[in-house]
Structures are given as structure tokens and as C-alpha cells.
Short mmCIF file of C-alpha atoms in Angstrom, two decimals:
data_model
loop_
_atom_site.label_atom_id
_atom_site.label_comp_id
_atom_site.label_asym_id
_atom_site.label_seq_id
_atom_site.Cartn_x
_atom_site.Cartn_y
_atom_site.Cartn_z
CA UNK T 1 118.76 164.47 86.44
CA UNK T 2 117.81 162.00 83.86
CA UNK T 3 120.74 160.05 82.06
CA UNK T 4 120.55 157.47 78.63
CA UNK T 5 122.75 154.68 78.59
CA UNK T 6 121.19 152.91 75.33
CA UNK T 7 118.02 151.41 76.09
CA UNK T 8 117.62 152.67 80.22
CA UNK T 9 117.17 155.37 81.87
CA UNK T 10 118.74 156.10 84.75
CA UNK T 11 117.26 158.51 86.62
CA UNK T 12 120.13 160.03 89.36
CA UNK T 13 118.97 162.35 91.91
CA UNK T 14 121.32 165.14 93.12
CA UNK T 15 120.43 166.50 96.41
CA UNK T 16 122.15 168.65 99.18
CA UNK T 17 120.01 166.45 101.79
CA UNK T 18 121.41 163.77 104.01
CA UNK T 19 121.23 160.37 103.17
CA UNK T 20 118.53 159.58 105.23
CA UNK T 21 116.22 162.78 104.25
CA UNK T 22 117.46 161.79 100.14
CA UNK T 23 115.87 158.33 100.38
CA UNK T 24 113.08 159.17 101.90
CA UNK T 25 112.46 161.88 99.33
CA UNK T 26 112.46 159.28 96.29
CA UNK T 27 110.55 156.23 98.24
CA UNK T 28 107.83 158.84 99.21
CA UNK T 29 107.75 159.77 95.44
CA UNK T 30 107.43 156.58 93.83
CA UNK T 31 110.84 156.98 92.41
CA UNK T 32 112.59 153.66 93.77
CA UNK T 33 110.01 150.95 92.73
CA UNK T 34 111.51 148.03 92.77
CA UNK T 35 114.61 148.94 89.95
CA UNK T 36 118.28 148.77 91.69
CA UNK T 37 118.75 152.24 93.24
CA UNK T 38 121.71 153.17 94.90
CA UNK T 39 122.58 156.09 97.52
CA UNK T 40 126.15 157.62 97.09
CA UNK T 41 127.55 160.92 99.34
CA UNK T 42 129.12 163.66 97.65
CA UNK T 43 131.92 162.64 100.32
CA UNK T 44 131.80 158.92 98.38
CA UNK T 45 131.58 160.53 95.17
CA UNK T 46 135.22 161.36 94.81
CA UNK T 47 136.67 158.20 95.96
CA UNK T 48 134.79 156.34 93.17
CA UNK T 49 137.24 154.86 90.24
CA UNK T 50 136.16 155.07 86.38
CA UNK T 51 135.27 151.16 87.19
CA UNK T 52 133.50 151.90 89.74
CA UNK T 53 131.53 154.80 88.00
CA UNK T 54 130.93 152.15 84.98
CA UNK T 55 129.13 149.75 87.49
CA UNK T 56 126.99 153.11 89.12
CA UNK T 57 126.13 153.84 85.33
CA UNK T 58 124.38 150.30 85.38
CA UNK T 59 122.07 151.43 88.18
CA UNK T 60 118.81 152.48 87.08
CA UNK T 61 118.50 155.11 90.12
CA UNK T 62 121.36 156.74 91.57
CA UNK T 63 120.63 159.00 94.38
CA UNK T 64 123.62 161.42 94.87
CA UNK T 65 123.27 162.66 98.54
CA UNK T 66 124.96 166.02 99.80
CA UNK T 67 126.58 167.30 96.97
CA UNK T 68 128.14 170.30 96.24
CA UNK T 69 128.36 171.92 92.89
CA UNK T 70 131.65 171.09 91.91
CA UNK T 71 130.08 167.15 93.00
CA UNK T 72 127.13 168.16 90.76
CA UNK T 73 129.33 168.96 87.82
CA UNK T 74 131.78 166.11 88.23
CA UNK T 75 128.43 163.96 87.88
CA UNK T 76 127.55 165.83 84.54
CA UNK T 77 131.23 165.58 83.38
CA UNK T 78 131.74 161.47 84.85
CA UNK T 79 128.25 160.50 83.40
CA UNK T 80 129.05 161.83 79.96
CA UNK T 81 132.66 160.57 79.75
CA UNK T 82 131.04 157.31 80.80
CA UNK T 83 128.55 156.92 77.24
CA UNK T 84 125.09 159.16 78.44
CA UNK T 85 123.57 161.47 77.29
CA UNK T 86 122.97 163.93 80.70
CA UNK T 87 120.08 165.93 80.86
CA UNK T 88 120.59 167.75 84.06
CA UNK T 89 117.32 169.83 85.80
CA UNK T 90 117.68 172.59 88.57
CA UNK T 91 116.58 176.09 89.58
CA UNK T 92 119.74 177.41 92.15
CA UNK T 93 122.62 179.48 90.95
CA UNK T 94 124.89 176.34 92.41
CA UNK T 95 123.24 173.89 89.32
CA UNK T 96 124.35 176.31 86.79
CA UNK T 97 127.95 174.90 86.36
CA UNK T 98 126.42 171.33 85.91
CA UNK T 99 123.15 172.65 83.65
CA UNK T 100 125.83 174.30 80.84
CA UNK T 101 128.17 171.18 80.98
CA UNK T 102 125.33 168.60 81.07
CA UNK T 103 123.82 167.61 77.22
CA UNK T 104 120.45 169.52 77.76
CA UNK T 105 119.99 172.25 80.22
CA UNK T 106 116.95 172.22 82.22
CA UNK T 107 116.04 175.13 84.54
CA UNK T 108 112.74 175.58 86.04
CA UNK T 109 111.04 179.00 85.21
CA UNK T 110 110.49 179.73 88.70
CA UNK T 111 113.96 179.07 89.17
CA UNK T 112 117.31 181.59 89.70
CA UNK T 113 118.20 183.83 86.57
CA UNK T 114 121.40 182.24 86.28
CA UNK T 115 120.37 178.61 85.87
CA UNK T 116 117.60 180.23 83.22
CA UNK T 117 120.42 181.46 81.80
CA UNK T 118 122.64 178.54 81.72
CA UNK T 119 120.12 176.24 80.66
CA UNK T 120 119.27 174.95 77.36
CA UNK T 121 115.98 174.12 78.10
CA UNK T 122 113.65 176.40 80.24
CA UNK T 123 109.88 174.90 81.84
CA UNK T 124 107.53 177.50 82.60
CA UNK T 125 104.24 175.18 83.97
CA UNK T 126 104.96 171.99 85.47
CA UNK T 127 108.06 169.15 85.09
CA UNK T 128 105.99 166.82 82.81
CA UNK T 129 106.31 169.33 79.92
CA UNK T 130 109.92 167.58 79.48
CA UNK T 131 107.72 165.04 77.86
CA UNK T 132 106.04 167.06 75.35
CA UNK T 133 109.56 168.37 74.68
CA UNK T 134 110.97 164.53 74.31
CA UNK T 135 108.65 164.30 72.11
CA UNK T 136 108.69 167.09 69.82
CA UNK T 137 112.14 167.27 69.20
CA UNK T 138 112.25 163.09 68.47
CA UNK T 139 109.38 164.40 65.76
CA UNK T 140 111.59 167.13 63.98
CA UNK T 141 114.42 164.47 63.80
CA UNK T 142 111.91 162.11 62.45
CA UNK T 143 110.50 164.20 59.93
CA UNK T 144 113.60 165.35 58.88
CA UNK T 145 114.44 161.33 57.36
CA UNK T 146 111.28 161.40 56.06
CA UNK T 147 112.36 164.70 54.07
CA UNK T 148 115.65 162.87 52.99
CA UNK T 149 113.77 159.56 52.25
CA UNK T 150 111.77 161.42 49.50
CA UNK T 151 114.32 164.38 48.21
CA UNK T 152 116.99 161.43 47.54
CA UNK T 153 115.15 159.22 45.19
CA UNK T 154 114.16 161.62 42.46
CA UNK T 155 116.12 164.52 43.46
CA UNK T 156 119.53 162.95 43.66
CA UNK T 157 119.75 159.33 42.65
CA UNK T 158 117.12 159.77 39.33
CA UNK T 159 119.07 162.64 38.18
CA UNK T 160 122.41 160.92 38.65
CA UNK T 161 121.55 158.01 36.35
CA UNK T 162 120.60 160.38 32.76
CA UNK T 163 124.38 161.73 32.79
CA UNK T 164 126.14 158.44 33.97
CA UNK T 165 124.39 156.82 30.62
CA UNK T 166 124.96 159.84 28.77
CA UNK T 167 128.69 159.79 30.04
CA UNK T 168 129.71 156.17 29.87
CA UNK T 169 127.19 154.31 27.59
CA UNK T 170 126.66 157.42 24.98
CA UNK T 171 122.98 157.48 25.29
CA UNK T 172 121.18 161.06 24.96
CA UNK T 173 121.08 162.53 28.22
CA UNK T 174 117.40 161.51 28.88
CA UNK T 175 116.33 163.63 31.26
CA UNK T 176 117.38 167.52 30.27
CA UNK T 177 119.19 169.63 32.69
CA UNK T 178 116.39 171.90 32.90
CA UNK T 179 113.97 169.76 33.90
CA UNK T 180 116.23 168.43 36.37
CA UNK T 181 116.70 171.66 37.89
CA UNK T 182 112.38 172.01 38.07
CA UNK T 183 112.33 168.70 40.03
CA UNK T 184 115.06 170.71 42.62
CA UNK T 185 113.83 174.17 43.31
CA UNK T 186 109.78 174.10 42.60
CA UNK T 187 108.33 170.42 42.26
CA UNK T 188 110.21 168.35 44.92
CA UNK T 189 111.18 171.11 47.55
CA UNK T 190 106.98 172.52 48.12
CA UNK T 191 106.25 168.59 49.31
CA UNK T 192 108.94 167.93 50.85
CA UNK T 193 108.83 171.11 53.04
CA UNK T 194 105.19 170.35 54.04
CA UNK T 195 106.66 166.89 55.80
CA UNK T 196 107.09 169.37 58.09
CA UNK T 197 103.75 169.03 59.51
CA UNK T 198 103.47 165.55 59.50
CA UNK T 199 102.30 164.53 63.15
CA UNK T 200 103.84 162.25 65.16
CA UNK T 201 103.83 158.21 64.53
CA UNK T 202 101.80 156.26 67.34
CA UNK T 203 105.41 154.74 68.63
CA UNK T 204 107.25 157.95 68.80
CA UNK T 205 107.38 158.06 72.60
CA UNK T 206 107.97 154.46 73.34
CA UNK T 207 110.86 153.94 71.06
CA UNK T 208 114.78 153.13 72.73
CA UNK T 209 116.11 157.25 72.71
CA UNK T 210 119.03 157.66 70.56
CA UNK T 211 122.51 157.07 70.82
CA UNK T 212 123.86 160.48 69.24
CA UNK T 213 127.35 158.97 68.88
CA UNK T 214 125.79 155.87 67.17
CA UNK T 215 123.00 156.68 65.48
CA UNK T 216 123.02 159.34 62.29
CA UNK T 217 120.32 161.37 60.78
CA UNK T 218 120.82 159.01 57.56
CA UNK T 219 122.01 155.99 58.35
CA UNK T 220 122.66 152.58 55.97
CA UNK T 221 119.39 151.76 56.08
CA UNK T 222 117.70 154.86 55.04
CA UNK T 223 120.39 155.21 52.19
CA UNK T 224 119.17 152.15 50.59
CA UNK T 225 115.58 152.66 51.17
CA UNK T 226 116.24 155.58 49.51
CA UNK T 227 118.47 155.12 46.26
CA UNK T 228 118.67 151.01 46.43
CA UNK T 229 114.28 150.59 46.35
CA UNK T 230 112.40 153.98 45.70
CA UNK T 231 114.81 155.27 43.90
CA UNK T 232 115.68 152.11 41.33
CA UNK T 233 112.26 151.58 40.91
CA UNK T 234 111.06 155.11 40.03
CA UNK T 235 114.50 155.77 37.54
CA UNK T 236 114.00 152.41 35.77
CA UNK T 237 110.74 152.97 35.38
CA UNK T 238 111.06 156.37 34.41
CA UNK T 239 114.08 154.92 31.76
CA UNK T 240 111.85 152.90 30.44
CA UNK T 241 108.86 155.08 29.50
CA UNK T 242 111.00 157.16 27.92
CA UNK T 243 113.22 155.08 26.22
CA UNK T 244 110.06 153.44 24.87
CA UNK T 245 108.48 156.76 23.73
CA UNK T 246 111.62 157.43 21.62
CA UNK T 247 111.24 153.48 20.32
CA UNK T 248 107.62 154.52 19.38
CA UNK T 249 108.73 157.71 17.51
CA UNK T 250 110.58 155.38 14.79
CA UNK T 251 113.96 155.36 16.41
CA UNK T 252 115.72 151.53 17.74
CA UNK T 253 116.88 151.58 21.30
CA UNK T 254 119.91 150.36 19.60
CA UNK T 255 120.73 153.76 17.46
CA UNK T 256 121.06 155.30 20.41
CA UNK T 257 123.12 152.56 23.13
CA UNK T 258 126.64 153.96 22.54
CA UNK T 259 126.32 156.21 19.73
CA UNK T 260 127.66 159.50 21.61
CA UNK T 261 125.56 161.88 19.75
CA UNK T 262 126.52 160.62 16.33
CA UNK T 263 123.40 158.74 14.82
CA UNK T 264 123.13 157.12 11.44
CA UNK T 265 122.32 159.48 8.48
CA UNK T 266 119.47 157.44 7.75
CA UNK T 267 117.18 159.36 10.63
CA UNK T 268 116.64 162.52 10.25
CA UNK T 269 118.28 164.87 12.78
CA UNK T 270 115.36 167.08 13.50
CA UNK T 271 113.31 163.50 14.43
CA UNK T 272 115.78 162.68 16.96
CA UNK T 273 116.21 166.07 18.65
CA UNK T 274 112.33 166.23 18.69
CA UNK T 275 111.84 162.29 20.31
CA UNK T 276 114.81 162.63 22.33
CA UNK T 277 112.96 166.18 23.71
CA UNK T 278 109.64 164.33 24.12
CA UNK T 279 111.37 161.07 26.20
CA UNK T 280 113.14 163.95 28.15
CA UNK T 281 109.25 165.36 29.47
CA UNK T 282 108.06 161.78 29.57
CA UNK T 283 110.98 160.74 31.85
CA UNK T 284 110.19 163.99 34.33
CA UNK T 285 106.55 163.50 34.59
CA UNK T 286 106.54 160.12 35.28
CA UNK T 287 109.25 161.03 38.02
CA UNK T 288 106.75 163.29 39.36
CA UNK T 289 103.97 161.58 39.62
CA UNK T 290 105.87 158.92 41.36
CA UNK T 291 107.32 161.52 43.86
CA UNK T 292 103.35 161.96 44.94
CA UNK T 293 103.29 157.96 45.74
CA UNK T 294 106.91 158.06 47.36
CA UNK T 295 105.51 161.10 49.10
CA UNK T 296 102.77 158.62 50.65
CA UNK T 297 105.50 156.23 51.09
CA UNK T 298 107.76 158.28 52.73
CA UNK T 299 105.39 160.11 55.47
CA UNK T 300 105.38 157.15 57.95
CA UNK T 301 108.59 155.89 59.16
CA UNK T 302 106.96 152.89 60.51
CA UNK T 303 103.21 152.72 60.50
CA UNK T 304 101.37 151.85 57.40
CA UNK T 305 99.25 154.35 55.41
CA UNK T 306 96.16 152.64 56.39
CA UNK T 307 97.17 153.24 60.37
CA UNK T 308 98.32 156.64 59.61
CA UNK T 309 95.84 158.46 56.95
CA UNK T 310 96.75 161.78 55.68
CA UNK T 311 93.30 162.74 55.74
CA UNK T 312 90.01 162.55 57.65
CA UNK T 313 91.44 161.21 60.92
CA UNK T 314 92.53 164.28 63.63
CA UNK T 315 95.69 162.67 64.94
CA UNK T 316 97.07 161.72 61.66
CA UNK T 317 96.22 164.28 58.71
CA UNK T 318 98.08 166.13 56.79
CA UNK T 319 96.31 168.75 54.48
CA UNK T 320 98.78 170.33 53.32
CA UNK T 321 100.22 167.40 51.17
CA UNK T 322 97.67 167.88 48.56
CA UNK T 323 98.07 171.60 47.34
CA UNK T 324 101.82 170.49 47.42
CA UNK T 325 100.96 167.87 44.57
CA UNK T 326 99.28 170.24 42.88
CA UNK T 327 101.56 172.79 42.70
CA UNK T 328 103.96 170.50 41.92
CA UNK T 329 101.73 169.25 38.93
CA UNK T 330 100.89 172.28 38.04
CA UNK T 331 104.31 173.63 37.46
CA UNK T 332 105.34 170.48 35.96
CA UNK T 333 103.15 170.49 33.37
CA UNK T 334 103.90 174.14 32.58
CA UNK T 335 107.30 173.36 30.76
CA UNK T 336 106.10 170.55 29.16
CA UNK T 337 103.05 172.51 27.32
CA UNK T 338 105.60 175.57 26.16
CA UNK T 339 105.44 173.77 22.81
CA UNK T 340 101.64 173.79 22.31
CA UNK T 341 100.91 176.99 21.40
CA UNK Y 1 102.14 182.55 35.97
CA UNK Y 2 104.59 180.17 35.21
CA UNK Y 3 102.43 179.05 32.55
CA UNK Y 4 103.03 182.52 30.84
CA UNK Y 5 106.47 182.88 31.75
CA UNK Y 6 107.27 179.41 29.92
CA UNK Y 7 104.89 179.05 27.07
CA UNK Y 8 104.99 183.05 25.54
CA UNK Y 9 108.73 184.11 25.80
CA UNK Y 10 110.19 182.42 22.39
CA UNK Y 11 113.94 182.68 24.08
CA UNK Y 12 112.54 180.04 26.51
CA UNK Y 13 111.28 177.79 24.00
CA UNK Y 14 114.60 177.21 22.72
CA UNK Y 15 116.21 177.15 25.47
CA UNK Y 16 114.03 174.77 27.85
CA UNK Y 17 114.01 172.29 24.33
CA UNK Y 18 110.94 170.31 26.17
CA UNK Y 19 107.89 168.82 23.71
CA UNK Y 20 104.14 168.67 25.04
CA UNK Y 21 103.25 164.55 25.65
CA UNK Y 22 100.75 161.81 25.02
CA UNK Y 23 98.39 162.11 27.78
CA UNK Y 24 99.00 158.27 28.46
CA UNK Y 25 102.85 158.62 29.95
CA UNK Y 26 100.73 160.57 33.19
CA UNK Y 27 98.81 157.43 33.56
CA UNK Y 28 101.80 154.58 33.44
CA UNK Y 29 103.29 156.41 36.47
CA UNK Y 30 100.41 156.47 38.41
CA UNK Y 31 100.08 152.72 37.98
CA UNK Y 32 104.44 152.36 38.83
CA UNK Y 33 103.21 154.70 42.02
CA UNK Y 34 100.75 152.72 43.46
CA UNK Y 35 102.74 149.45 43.26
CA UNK Y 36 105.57 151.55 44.51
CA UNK Y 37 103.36 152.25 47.41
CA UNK Y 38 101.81 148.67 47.53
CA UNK Y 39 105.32 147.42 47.85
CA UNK Y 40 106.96 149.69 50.22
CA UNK Y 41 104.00 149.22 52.76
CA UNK Y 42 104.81 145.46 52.22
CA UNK Y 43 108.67 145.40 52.83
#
């Protein structure tokens, strides 16, 4: 039974053994070198107080000695209701109370059908696969921010900005709704989806685990990575190639900064449509092109690009980035060319 | 496909309202990405 409080592991054994035969069992393993273990009776057990279980939780080996189910799953239940997150191992048909109650299930697949059953989690070879497990779950959570870290710049926070200017400052909606809804469901979603198959950062394993109450998929920090750096920087520049475009077609920045759709007679009306059409393709390719960098950016959560390459290097690569970008070019460019021929 | 779908259906031309563009607005992003990138690996 392996428990989380924060940063530690504690690592409580539950045995039906005496005392004596329950120590010997972890010494001869290796388990008890040299942390603070301590040896409590399932008879103990129930006399403890929810102090006293707050001092056991600060143990970094408990070693629960003749217990009986109902001990087991007042364990699962005390350790829980005490801030950790239980993952509780067994094979009988007595661990199956505690391996449904505890947070993960882990049943052994040479173990009882009823603890298979009960269990979230089943091992078929040997107990160290609970490490490649660890580890592959820690990588879908991880590549799941690095999907939100590069859908929310362009695909929320760049889209936002054309219709809060068009709203409150009467500019022309820069970027068109159609284009907005390409960047959505064909150019973003192909490279985001192959973050996917990103492979695991070097410090995956040897990070603190989680505190599921605490920590959230997005937290602050990725928010403002997000919208506050990648995303300012890709809609202002963005905003200003196409606001710049339109200045280069003939028409002043300031005929457009509050004029709500009603522009001097001066300019022709056909001019505007057609420069305001043109900064609307110039503001979604340049927010395309920088999703490929942000898609760069946004692979490693914590390594550089240089320490993690997406190509060449076996533990590292990803191949299936680049087709991504192309498609997404590809597709891109088709609604901008509809006007050539 | 696409490219058929978008640039031969007249309805869609209307509608979609989007204008083909100097080549050099690919390349100005491609600059803003790399010091995008430059800067994010040094933050």
C-alpha cells in the first residue's frame, strides 16, 4: 500500500502476520532503510485518535500488523480522510473492500477474481510495472496542458480580441468569423491532437506526485502562459499586420478606430470591404504560422527544445508534428486563394 | 479537396468574403514565431 502526503511517500504495509514475522518481512526486503518506520496491530489500530493517525501519516513506513479487512479498509478510509492519495495493492478476496475504497485499485493478475474485479488497476507480470503505469498516466496529464497551452492562445484568446474591438472600439471585426471557425475545427485541432504522442520529459518520474485536491489540470500559471505571453504576443502581432495591410491599401488606422461600420464617403466602399477582407486573411495566416512556433513552444513543459528535439533523437521525436503543419498550411491557404481564380 | 470545395463553388466565394495575400505577411510571422520561441525558451 503506497500513500502521498505531498512530497513523501509513505509506504504502509498491511499484513495478517504477527508483529515479529511483519518486521522481519520489510527489514529482509530493504523496505525499512533508515526512514522512521513504525509497527502498529490491527488490535492498536482502533484505539488510535484522528491526532494520533495525523502523527502515523508523518511516518514514512507504517507497517500495519494482523489486520483484518474491516482494519484494512479503515486504513484506506483513515488515510484518505487524513489528505493521501491511497493506492492500495492485494490479490485475496479479504483486500477487495479496501482495493474499491482506496484511490487506485491494485490487484495482482495472479490474484482472486474478486480483487481483479474490485480493482482499478490490474498487473499481469511483475509489481514494478506500477512504475511504468506512474508514469504513463503523469504523461497523459502532461500532455493534456500542453494541448491547452497551445489551443488557448490562438484558439480562444486571438479570437476573443477581433469582436471585443469590433464591439467596444467600432473597428471592423478583423479577423472574419469564418476564418475563425478554420483555426477551430481543421488548422489548430490536427496539431494539437498529435501532442498526443509527445514522449515523456526527462523529469517526469522524479517530479513531487500531485496533490489532486490542490493542483488543477490548468492552473494560474498555465492561464497566463497561455493568454497573458503566447497569446498577447501572437494577437498583437497578428493586429498589427493586419491593421498595417489595410494602412497600406490607402485607408488611415484612424477611419476605422471607432467608426462602427460608418466610414467617410470619401473612400470608396468596395476599397474598404476588399482591404478589410485582405487584413482579415493576413491576420489568420500570421496566427497560423505562429501556432507552428507555439506548437514548438508548447511541446515541453519544462525542458528546452534543444534538450528535447522533435526530430532525429529516439527518446524525444515527434514525427507526426510536421504533416500536422502541413495540413494545417495547406488548408489554410485554401480559403485564402478562393479569390484567385 | 478543400482546395476545390473553396475556390470553384461561387456561393462560397461570397460567403467566406476572404482575398488571396502578398506573399510577404507568411514571412513576418515566421520571424514573430521564432522570437516567440526564442523568448519562451528564455522565460
Amino acid at each position: 500500500m503506497t500513500a502521498a502526503p505531498e512530497n513523501v511517500h509513505t509506504i504502509a504495509n498491511l499484513t495478517r502476520d504477527p508483529v515479529a514475522q511483519g518486521e522481519k518481512l520489510t527489514v529482509e526486503s530493504g523496505g525499512s532503510n533508515g526512514h522512521s518506520t513504525i509497527i502498529i496491530t490491527g488490535a492498536e489500530l482502533i484505539t488510535l485518535s484522528s491526532y494520533q493517525w495525523d502523527q502515523l501519516c508523518a511516518y514514512e513506513e507504517i507497517i500495519f500488523a494482523r489486520t483484518s479487512p474491516e482494519q484494512k479498509l479503515r486504513i484506506v478510509r483513515e488515510l484518505q480522510a487524513h489528505g493521501n492519495c491511497v493506492g492500495m495493492t492485494g490479490d485475496g478476496v479479504n483486500d477487495a473492500p479496501s482495493l474499491k475504497a482506496a484511490d487506485i485499485g491494485i490487484a495482482m493478475g495472479s490474484g482472486s477474481d474478486i480483487a481483479i474485479e474490485a480493482a482499478d488497476m490490474v498487473l499481469l507480470e511483475k509489481f514494478s510495472a506500477v512504475v511504468v503505469a506512474i508514469e504513463y498516466g503523469r504523461l497523459v496529464f502532461d500532455n493534456l496542458k500542453k494541448t491547452v497551452v497551445y489551443l488557448l492562445p490562438a484558439g480562444s484568446f486571438s479570437e476573443l480580441w477581433p469582436v471585443l474591438l469590433n464591439i467596444f472600439f467600432g473597428l471592423p471585426q478583423i479577423l472574419s468569423s469564418f476564418l475563425m471557425i478554420v483555426i477551430c475545427t481543421l488548422t489548430d485541432c490536427v496539431a494539437a491532437t498529435t501532442l498526443v504522442f509527445e514522449k515523456p520529459e526527462a523529469d517526469l518520474l522524479t517530479r513531487p506526485p500531485r496533490n489532486p485536491k490542490k493542483e488543477r489540470l490548468a492552473n494560474t500559471k498555465l492561464i497566463f502562459q497561455a493568454y497573458g505571453f503566447i497569446g498577447m504576443i501572437e494577437c498583437t502581432t497578428a493586429m498589427a499586420m493586419a491593421f498595417w495591410s489595410i494602412e497600406r491599401a490607402g485607408i488611415p488606422f484612424s477611419v476605422l478606430w471607432f467608426s462602427f461600420g460608418s466610414y467617410p464617403p470619401e473612400y470608396d466602399p468596395e476599397t474598404i470591404n476588399n482591404a478589410i477582407n485582405t487584413g482579415s486573411s493576413i491576420y489568420f495566416v500570421n496566427l497560423v504560422i505562429m501556432q507552428f512556433f507555439n506548437l514548438m513552444c508548447a511541446r515541453t513543459r519544462r525542458l528546452s527544445i534543444l534538450q528535447q528535439p522533435p526530430i532525429i533523437r529516439k527518446t524525444t521525436r515527434n514525427y507526426y508534428l510536421f504533416p500536422a503543419m502541413g495540413f494545417a498550411l495547406g488548408v489554410g491557404k485554401c480559403p485564402i486563394d478562393a479569390f484567385v481564380c | 479537396m478543400e482546395v476545390f470545395f473553396f475556390n470553384y463553388i461561387p456561393w462560397f466565394q461570397q460567403i467566406i468574403g476572404t482575398m488571396p495575400i502578398p506573399f510577404e505577411y507568411f514571412l513576418f510571422p515566421i520571424a514573430y514565431g521564432l522570437g516567440l520561441l526564442l523568448l519562451e525558451e528564455l522565460v
